Amino acid sequence: MKWRWRPKDCELPLFDAVQFLELVRGKSMAFIGDSVGWNQAQSLLCLLMSVSARNIVQIYTTNE
């Protein structure tokens, strides 16, 4: 069995990495939180790396 989540009465567009990069060009973005936030950031990076060079991203972390 293979399950896939589908929202009821809601159409979600597919993620467009090129459009996302155009919208955030020249801006900074921060993910603050625990490992869930870190996983979300990593997922976004994977999506963006599929259409862009690796050198556009800088990652800063602290252990505080």
Short mmCIF file of C-alpha atoms in Angstrom, two decimals, residues 28-42 60-62 64:
data_model
loop_
_atom_site.label_atom_id
_atom_site.label_comp_id
_atom_site.label_asym_id
_atom_site.label_seq_id
_atom_site.Cartn_x
_atom_site.Cartn_y
_atom_site.Cartn_z
CA SER A 28 18.07 36.99 3.48
CA MET A 29 16.21 34.09 4.99
CA ALA A 30 16.58 32.49 8.41
CA PHE A 31 15.27 29.22 9.82
CA ILE A 32 15.12 29.40 13.59
CA GLY A 33 14.27 26.40 15.71
CA ASP A 34 15.08 22.79 16.45
CA SER A 35 15.84 19.82 14.23
CA VAL A 36 12.45 20.13 12.51
CA GLY A 37 13.38 23.60 11.28
CA TRP A 38 16.79 22.29 10.23
CA ASN A 39 15.13 19.51 8.23
CA GLN A 40 12.83 22.03 6.53
CA ALA A 41 15.82 24.18 5.61
CA GLN A 42 17.65 21.15 4.21
CA TYR A 60 25.57 29.57 9.72
CA THR A 61 24.87 27.47 12.79
CA THR A 62 25.35 27.84 16.52
CA GLU A 64 23.58 27.58 21.82
#
